[in-house]
Coordinates of C-alpha atoms and ligand atoms in Angstrom, one line a residue:
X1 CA -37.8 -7.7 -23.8
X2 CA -39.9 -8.5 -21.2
X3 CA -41.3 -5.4 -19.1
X4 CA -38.9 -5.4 -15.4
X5 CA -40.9 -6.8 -12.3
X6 CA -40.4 -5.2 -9.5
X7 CA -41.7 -8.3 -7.7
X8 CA -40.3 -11.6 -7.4
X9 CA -42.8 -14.4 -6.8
X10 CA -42.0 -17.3 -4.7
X11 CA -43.8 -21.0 -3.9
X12 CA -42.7 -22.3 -1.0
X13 CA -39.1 -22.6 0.4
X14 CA -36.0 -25.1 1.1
X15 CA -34.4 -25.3 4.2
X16 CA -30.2 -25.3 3.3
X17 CA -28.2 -25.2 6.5
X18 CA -25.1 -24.6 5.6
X19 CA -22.8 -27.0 4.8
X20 CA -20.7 -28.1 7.8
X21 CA -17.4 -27.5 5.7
X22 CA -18.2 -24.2 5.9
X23 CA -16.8 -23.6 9.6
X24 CA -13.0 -24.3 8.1
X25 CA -13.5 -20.6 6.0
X26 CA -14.2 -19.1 9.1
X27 CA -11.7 -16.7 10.6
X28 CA -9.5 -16.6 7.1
X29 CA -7.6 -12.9 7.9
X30 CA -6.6 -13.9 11.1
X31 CA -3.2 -13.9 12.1
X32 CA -2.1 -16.4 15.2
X33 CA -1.9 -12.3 17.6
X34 CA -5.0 -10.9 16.5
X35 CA -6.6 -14.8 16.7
X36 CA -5.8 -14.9 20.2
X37 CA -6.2 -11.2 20.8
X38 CA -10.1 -11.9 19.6
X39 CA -10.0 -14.5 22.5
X40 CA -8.7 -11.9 25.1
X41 CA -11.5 -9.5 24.2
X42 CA -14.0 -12.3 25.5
X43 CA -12.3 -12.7 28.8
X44 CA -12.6 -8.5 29.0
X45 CA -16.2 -8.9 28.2
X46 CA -16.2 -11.9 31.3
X47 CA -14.3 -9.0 33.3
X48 CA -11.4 -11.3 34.0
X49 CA -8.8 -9.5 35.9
X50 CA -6.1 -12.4 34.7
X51 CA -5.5 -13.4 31.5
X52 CA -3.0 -16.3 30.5
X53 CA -1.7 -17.2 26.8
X54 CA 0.3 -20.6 27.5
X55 CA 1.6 -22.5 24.4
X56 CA 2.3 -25.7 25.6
X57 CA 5.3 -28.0 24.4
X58 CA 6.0 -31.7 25.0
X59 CA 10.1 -31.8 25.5
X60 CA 10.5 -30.7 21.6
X61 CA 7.3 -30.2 20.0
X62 CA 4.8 -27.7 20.7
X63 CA 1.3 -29.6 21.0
X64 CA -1.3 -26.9 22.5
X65 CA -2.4 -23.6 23.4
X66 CA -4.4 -21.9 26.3
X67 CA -6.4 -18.8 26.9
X68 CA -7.3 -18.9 30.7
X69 CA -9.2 -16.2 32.7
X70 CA -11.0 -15.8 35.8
X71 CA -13.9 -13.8 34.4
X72 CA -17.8 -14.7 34.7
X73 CA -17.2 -18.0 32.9
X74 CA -20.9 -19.4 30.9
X75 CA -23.3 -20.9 32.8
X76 CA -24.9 -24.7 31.5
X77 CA -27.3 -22.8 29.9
X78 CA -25.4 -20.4 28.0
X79 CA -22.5 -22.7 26.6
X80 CA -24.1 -24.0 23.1
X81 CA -25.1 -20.6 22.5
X82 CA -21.9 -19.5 22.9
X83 CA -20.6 -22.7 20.9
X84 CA -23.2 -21.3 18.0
X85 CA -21.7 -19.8 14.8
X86 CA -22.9 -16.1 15.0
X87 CA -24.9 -17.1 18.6
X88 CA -25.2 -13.6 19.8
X89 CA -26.2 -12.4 22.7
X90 CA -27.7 -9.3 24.3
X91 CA -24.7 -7.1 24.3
X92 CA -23.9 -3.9 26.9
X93 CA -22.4 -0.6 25.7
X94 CA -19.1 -1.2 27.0
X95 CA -19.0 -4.9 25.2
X96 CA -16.2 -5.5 22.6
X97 CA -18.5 -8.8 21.7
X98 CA -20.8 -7.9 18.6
X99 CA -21.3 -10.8 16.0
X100 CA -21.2 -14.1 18.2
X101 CA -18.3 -15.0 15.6
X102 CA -14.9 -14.2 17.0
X103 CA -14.0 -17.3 19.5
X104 CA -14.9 -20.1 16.8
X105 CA -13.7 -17.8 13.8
X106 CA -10.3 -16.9 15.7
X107 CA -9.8 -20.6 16.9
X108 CA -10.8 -22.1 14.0
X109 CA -8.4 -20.1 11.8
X110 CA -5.4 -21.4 14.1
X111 CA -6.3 -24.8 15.0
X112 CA -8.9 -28.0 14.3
X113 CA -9.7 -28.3 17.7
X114 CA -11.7 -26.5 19.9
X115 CA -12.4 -27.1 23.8
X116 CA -14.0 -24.6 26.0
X117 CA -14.4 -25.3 29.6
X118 CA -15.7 -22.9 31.9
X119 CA -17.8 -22.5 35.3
X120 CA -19.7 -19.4 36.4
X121 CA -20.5 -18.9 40.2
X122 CA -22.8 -21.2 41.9
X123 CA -22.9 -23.7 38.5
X124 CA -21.0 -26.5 37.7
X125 CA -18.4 -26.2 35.4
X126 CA -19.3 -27.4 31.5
X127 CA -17.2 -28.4 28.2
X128 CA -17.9 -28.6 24.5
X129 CA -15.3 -29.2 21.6
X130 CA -15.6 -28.4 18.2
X131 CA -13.5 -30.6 15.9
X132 CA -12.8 -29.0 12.4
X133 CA -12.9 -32.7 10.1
X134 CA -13.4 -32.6 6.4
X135 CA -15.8 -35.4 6.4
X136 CA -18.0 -33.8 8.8
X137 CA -21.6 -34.1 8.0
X138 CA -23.5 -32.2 10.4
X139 CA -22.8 -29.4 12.7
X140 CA -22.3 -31.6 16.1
X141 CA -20.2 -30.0 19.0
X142 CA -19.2 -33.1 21.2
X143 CA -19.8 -32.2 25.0
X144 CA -17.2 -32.7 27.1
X145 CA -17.5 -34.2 31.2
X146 CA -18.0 -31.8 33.7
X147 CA -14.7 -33.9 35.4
X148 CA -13.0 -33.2 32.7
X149 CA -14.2 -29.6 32.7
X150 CA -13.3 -29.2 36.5
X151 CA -9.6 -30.9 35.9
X152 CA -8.4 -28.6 33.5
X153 CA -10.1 -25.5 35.2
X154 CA -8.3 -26.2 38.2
X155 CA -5.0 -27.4 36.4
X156 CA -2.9 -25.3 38.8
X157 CA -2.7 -21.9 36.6
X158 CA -0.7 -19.1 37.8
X159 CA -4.2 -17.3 39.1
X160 CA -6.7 -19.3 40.9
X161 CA -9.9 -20.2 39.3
X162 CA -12.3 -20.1 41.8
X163 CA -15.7 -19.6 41.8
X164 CA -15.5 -18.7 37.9
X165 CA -13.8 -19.0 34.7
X166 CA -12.6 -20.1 31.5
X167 CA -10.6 -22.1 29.8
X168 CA -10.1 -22.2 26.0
X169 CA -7.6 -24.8 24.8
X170 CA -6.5 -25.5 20.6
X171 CA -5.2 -28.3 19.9
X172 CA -3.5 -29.4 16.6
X173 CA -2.8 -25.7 15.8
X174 CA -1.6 -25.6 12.1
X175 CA 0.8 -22.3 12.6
X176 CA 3.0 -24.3 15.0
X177 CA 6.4 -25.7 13.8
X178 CA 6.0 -29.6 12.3
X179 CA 9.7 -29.6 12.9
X180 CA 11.6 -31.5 15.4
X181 CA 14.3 -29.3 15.9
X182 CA 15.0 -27.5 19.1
X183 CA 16.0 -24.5 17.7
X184 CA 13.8 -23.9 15.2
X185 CA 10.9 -24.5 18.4
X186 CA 12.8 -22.3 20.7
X187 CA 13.2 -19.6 17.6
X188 CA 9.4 -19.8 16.9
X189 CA 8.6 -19.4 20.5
X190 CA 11.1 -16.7 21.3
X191 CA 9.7 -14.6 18.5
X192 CA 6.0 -15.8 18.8
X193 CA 5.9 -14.5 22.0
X194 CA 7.3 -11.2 21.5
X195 CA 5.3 -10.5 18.3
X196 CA 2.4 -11.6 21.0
X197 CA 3.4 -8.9 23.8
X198 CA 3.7 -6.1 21.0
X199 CA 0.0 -7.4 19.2
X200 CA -2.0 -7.4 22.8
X201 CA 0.2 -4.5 24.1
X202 CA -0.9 -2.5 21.4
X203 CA -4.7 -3.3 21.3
X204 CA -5.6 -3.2 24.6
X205 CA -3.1 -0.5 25.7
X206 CA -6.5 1.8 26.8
X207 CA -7.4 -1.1 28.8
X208 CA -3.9 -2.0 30.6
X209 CA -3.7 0.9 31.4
X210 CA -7.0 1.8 32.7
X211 CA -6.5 2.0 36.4
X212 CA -10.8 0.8 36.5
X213 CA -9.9 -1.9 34.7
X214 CA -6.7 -3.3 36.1
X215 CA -6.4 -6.7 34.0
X216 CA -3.2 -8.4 34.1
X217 CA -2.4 -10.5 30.5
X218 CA 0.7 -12.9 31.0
X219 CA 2.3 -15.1 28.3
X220 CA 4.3 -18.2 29.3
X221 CA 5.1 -21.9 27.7
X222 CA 4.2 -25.1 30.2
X223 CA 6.6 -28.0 29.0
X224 CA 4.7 -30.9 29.7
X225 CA 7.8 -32.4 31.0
X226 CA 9.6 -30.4 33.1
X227 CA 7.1 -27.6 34.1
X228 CA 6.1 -23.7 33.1
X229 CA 9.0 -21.7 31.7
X230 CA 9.3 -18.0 32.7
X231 CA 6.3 -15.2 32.6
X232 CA 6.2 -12.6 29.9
X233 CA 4.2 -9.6 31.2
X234 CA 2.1 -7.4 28.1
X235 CA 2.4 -4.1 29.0
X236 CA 0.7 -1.5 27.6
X237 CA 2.3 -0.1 24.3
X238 CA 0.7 3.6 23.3
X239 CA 1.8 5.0 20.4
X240 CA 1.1 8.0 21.3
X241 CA 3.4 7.9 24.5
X242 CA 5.8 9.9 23.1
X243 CA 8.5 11.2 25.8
X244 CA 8.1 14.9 25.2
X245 CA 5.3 17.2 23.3
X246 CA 5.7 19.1 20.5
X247 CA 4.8 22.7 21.3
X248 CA 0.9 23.2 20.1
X249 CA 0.1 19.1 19.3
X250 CA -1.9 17.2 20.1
X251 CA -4.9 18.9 18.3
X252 CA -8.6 17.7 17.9
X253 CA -10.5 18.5 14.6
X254 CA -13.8 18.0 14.6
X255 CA -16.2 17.6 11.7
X256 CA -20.3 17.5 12.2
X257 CA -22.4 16.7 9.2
X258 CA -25.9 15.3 9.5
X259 CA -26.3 15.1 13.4
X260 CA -22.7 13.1 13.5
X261 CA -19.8 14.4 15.3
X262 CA -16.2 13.1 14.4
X263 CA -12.7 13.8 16.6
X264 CA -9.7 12.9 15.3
X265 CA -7.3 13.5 17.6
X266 CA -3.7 14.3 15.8
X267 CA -0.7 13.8 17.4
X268 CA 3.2 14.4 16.4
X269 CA 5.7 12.4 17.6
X270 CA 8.3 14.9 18.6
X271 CA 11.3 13.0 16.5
X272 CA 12.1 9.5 15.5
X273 CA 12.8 7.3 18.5
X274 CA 14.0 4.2 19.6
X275 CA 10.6 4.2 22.1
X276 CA 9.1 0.8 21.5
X277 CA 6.0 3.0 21.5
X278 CA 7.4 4.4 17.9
X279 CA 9.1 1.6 16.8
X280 CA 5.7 -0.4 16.6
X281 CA 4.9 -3.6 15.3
X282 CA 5.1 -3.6 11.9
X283 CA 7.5 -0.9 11.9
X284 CA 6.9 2.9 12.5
X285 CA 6.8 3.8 8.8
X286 CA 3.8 1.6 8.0
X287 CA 2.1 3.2 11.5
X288 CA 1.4 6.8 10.2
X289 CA -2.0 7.5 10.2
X290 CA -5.2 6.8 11.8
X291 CA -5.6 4.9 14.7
X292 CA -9.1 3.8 14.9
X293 CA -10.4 2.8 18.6
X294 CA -13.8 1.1 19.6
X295 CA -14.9 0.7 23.4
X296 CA -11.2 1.8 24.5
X297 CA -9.5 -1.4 22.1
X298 CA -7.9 -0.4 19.5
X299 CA -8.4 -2.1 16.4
X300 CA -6.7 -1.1 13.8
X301 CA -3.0 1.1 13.7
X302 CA -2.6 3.4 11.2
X303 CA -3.2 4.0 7.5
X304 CA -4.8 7.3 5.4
X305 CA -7.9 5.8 5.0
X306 CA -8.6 7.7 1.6
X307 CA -7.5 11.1 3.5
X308 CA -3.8 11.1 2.0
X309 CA -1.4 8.5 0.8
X310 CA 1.3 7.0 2.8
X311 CA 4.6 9.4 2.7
X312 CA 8.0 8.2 4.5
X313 CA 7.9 12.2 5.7
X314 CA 4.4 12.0 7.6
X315 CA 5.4 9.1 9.7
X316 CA 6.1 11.1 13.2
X317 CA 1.9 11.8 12.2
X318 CA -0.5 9.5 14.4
X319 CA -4.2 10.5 14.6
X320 CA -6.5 8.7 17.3
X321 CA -10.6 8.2 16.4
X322 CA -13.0 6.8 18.7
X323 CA -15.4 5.1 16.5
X324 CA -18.4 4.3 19.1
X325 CA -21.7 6.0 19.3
X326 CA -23.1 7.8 16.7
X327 CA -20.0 7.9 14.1
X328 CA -20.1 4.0 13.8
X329 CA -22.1 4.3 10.9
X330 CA -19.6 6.0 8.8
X331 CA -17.4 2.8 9.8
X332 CA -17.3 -1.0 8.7
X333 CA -15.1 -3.6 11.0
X334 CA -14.2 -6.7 9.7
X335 CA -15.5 -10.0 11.8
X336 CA -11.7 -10.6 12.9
X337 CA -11.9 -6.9 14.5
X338 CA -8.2 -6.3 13.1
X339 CA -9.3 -3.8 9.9
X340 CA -11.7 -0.8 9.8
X341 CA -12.8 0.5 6.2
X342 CA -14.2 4.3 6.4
X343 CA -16.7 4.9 3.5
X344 CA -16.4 8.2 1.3
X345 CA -18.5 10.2 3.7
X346 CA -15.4 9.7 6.0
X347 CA -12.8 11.2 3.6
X348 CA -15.5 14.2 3.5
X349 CA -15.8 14.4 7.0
X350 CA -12.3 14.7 7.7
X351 CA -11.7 17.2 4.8
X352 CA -14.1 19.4 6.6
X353 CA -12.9 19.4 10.1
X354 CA -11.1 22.1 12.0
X355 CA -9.8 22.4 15.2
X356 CA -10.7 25.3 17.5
X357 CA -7.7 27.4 16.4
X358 CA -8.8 26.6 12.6
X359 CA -6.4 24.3 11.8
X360 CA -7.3 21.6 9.2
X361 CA -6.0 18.1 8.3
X362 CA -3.8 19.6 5.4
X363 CA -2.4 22.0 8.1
X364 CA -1.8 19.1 10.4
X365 CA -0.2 16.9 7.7
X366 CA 2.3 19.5 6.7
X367 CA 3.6 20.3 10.4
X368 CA 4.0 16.8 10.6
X369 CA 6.1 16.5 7.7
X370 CA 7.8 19.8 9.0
X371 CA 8.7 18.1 12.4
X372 CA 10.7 15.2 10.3
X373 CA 12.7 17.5 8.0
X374 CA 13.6 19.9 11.6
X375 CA 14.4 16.2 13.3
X376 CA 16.0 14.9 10.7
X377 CA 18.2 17.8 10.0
X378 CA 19.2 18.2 14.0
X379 CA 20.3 14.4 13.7
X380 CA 22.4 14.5 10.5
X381 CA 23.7 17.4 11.2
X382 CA 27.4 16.8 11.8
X383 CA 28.2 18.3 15.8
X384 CA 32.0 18.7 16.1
X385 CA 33.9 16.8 18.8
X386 CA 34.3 18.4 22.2
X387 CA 36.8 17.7 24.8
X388 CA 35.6 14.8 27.2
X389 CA 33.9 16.7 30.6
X390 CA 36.4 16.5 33.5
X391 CA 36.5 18.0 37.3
X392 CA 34.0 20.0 38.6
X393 CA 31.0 19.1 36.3
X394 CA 28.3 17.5 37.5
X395 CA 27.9 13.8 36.7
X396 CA 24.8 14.0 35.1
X397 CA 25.6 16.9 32.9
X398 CA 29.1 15.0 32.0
X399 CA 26.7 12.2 30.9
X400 CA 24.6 14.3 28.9
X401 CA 28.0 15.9 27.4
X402 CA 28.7 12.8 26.4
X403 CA 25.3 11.5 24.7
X404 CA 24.9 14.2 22.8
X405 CA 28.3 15.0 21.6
X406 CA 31.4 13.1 19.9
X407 CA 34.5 13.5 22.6
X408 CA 37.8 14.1 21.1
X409 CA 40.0 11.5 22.1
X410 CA 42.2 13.9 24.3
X411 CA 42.6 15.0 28.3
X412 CA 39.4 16.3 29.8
X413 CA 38.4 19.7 30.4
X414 CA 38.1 21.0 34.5
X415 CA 35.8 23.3 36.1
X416 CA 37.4 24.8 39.1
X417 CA 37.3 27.5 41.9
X418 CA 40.5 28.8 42.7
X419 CA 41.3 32.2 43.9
X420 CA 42.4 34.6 41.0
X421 CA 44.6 38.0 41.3
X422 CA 41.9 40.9 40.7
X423 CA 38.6 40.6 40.1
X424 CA 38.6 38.3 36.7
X425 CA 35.6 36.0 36.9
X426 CA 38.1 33.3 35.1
X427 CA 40.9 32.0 34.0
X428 CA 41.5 29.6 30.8
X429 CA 44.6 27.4 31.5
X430 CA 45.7 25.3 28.6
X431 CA 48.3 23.2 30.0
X432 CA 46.1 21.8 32.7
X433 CA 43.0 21.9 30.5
X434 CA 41.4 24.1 33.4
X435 CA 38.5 26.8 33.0
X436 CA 39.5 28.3 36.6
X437 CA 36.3 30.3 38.3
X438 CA 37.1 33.4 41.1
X439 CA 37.0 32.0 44.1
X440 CA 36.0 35.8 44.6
X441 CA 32.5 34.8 43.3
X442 CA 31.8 31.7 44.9
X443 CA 29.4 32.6 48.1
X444 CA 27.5 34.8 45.9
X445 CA 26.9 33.0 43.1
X446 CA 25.8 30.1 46.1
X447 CA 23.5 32.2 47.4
X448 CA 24.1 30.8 50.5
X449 CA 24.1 27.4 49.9
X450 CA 26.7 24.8 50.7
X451 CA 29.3 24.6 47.6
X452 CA 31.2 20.9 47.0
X453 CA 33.4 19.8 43.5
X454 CA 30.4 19.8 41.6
X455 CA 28.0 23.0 42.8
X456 CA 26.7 25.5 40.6
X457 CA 26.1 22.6 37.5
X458 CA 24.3 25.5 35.1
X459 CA 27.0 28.0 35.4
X460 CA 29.4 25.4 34.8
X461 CA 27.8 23.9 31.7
X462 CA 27.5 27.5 30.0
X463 CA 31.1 27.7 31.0
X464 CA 32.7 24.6 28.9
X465 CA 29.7 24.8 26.0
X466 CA 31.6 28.4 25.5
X467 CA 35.2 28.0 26.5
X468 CA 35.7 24.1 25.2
X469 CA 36.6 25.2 21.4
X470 CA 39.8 27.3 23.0
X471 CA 41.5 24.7 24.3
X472 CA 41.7 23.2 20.8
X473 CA 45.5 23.4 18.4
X474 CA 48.5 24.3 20.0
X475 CA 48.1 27.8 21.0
X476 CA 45.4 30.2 21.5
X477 CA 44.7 32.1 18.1
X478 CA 43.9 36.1 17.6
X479 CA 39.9 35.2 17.6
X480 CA 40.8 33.3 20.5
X481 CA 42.2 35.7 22.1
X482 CA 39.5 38.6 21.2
X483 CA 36.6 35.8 22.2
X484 CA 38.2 35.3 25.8
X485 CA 38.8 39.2 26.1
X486 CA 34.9 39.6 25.6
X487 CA 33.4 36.9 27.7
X488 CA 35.8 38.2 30.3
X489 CA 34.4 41.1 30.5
X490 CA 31.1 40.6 30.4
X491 CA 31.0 38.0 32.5
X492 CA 32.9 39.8 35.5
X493 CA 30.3 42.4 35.1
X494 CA 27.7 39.5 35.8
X495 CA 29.8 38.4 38.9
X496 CA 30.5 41.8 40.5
X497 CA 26.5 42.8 40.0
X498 CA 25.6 39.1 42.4
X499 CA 28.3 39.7 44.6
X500 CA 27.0 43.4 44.9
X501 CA 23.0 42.1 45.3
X502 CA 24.2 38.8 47.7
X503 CA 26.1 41.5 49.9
X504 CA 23.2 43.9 49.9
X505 CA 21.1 41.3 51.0
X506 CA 23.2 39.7 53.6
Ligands
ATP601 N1 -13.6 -16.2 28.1 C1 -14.9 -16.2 28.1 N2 -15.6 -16.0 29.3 C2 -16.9 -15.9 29.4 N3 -17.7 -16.1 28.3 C3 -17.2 -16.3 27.1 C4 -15.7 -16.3 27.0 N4 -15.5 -16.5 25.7 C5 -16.7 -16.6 25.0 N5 -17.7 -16.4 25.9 C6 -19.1 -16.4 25.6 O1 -19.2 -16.9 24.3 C7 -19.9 -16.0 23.5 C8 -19.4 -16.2 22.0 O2 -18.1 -15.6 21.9 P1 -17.7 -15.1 20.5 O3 -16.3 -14.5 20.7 O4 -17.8 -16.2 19.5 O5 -18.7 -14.0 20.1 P2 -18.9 -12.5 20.8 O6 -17.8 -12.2 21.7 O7 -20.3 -12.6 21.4 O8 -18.9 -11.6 19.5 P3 -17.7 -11.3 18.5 O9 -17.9 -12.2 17.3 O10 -17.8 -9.9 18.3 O11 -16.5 -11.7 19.2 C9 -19.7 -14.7 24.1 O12 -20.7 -13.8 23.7 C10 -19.7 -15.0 25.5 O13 -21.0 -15.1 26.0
MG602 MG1 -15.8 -12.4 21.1

């Protein structure tokens, strides 16, 4: 064996461009919403304040697709750089741009033609095309007339291009339907689209709603024949917009190591929900996890990452990382922005962080596996039919009566005044299905204020959540009787002690 050079010695070099064929590879993870969500994240880079997806159709077939905004556009000079495979450019801090890949890669992994027309203020507007053909030889992008360029900028889209803009435009895009049948078209658009308004929803739900920002992405479908269909609006989809908070979450933990500071925000969805903001994309199972975010896009929704496995009882557990700034180095994104990979140091990092109270990540992943067992159990567990709400309840707690427990298919239950011999605070009637309230009480318990059918809604509701079970077999039984007896008597206690303070007062 030869002693190892640490050396290697060289005599000249070959020039090996790469071989043209190579542009097809480009791109190869993409899926049709995060190609064209790579395409949106250039027209927030132009800071377009419009964005428009259109598929276009001819009668039956669909035949195109455009990305339109009214951002900076490129200037003459900048177009074949931007045409350029890995052409980057100098790059600000707030720039979701970074390898001078994703328009060609995203385009080219949906569709063999590319055409980008655009005009920036004060320049004429420009055109290339990139045409993805097996026998290509060299890399030539065909320029394309500035009349040509100007007709399709100003092709009548929903927002005016003016002064600046861009158009991107596929053509023979391979994920589209070969077939001729309207409904498998109208079935491919119908859920193309909404797949669409969840992807971009999702990933640019920082920037929707971002009241700086205030960019406006639509969807529709132009049939070439008999004009643009109807406007799908993206909204913002958080999934962390959960409706109510569970009491101590969300919690940061922080981890430092080596000059590096890392948050990982951890949230717990309350309960399972029906919220299009839990029932995500993908399902809400497979979106436990880490949410990894750069420059306010997110790129990536959920998965461990190393720091636990998946678990059907951690999935109300969502944790939010920024990974800009000095953390990015623990972090690899893939080209197609739609997967970040955290190196061991990550798994470390996390092990190590607490929040200020000292909780930890195990401590977070078992409260969030103890929020689905308590949800879980309240929604299994069996509630026993009520009577339906009647007279004297107020409509919206009759409503919520009725949400949230079975009714027994029988007459209603009333909450009335009436005047009542002594000073009982009420009276259970079962043949009218009454709870009757002392008239005796009323102004008191009013305070002064105006009483109608429905007044004094909490009193009521206490009243039929405790009475309601009384009214239930064919006569009143000895715990009945004994329950009635107590309430009674506590609650005219209640009553006389208002009336005594309101007459005090007044
Ligand atoms: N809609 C647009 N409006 C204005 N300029 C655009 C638009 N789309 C692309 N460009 C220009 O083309 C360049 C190349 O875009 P491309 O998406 O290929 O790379 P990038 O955005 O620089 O980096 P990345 O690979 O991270 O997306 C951009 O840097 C930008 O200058
Ligand atoms: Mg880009």
């Amino acid at each position: 064996m030869s002693e190892w050079c640490q050396e290697i010695p060289t005599e000249g070099s070959v020039e090996l461009p790469p071989d043209p064929r190579a542009l097809e590879a480009l791109g190869r993870n993409h899926s049709l919403e995060t190609a064209l969500a790579d395409l949106v994240d250039n027209s927030i880079d132009a800071t377009a304040s419009q964005v428009l997806i259109r598929f276009v159709r001819d009668g039956i077939r669909l035949i195109g697709l455009y990305v339109v905004d009214d951002g900076t556009g490129i200037a003459p000079e900048a177009i074949d750089a931007a045409m350029t495979v890995g052409g980057r450019r100098d790059y600000s801090s707030t720039d979701l741009g970074r390898f001078g890949l994703g328009l060609k890669a995203a385009s080219f992994s949906q569709a063999a033609s590319l055409t980008v027309l655009s005009r920036a203020d004060g320049h004429d507007p420009v055109g290339r095309r990139w045409l993805l053909d097996p026998r290509r030889r060299a890399f030539n992008c065909d320029k394309v007339p500035a009349d040509f360029a100007a007709a399709e900028l100003d092709r009548g889209w929903p927002m005016p291009i003016g002064r600046s803009g861009t158009v991107i435009r596929w053509d023979a895009v391979s994920g589209f339907p070969a077939s001729d049948e309207p409904e498998h078209v109208e079935e491919f658009l119908s859920r193309t689209v909404s797949h669409l308004q969840g992807h971009v929803g999702l990933m640019f739900h920082r920037i929707l709603a971002d009241s700086r920002v205030r960019i406006r992405i639509r969807i529709d479908v132009e049939d070439t024949r008999h004009g643009v269909g109807v406007t799908h609006e993206v909204r913002p989809l958080n999934p962390f917009g959960y409706p109510r908070r569970l009491p101590g979450w969300p919690k940061s933990l922080v981890a430092e190591a080596n000059g590096t500071r890392l948050v990982l925000r951890c949230h717990i969805w309350p309960g399972r929900s029906n919220l299009p903001e839990y029932r995500l994309p993908g399902g809400a199972e497979q979106r436990q996890g880490i949410y990894f975010y750069r420059r306010d896009r997110l790129l990536h929704a959920g998965g461990w990452e190393g720091v636990h496995s998946a678990d059907k009882k951690l999935q109300l557990a969502r944790a939010a990382i920024d990974i800009d700034g000095d953390v990015s180095g623990l972090f690899v994104m893939n080209p197609e922005k739609s997967r970040v990979s955290a190196g061991p140091d990550f798994a470390r990092m996390i092990s190590s962080a607490r929040a200020t109270d000292g909780t930890t990540i195990t401590d977070y992943l078992h409260a969030a596996e103890a929020a689905w067992i308590a949800a879980n159990q309240r929604a299994t567990a069996q509630r026993s039919a009520v009577l339906p709400p009647g007279r004297g309840l107020h409509p919206g707690v009759c409503r919520e009566i009725r949400d949230e427990l079975p009714q027994r298919n029988e007459e209603p239950l009333n909450i009335l005044w009436k005047p009542l011999t002594g000073d009982d605070f009420f009276s259970i009637d079962r043949t009218t299905r009454t709870v009757w309230i002392n008239q005796a009480y009323r102004r008191a318990l009013l305070g002064g204020r105006r009483g109608g059918l429905n007044d004094l809604p909490v009193i009521k509701s206490l009243l039929f959540l405790l009475t309601e079970q009384v009214f239930e077999g064919s006569h009143l039984g000895a715990r009945d009787k004994d329950n009635i007896e107590l309430w009674q008597e506590i609650l005219t206690a209640a009553a006389r002690a208002e009336k005594f303070t309101y007459e005090a007062r007044t």
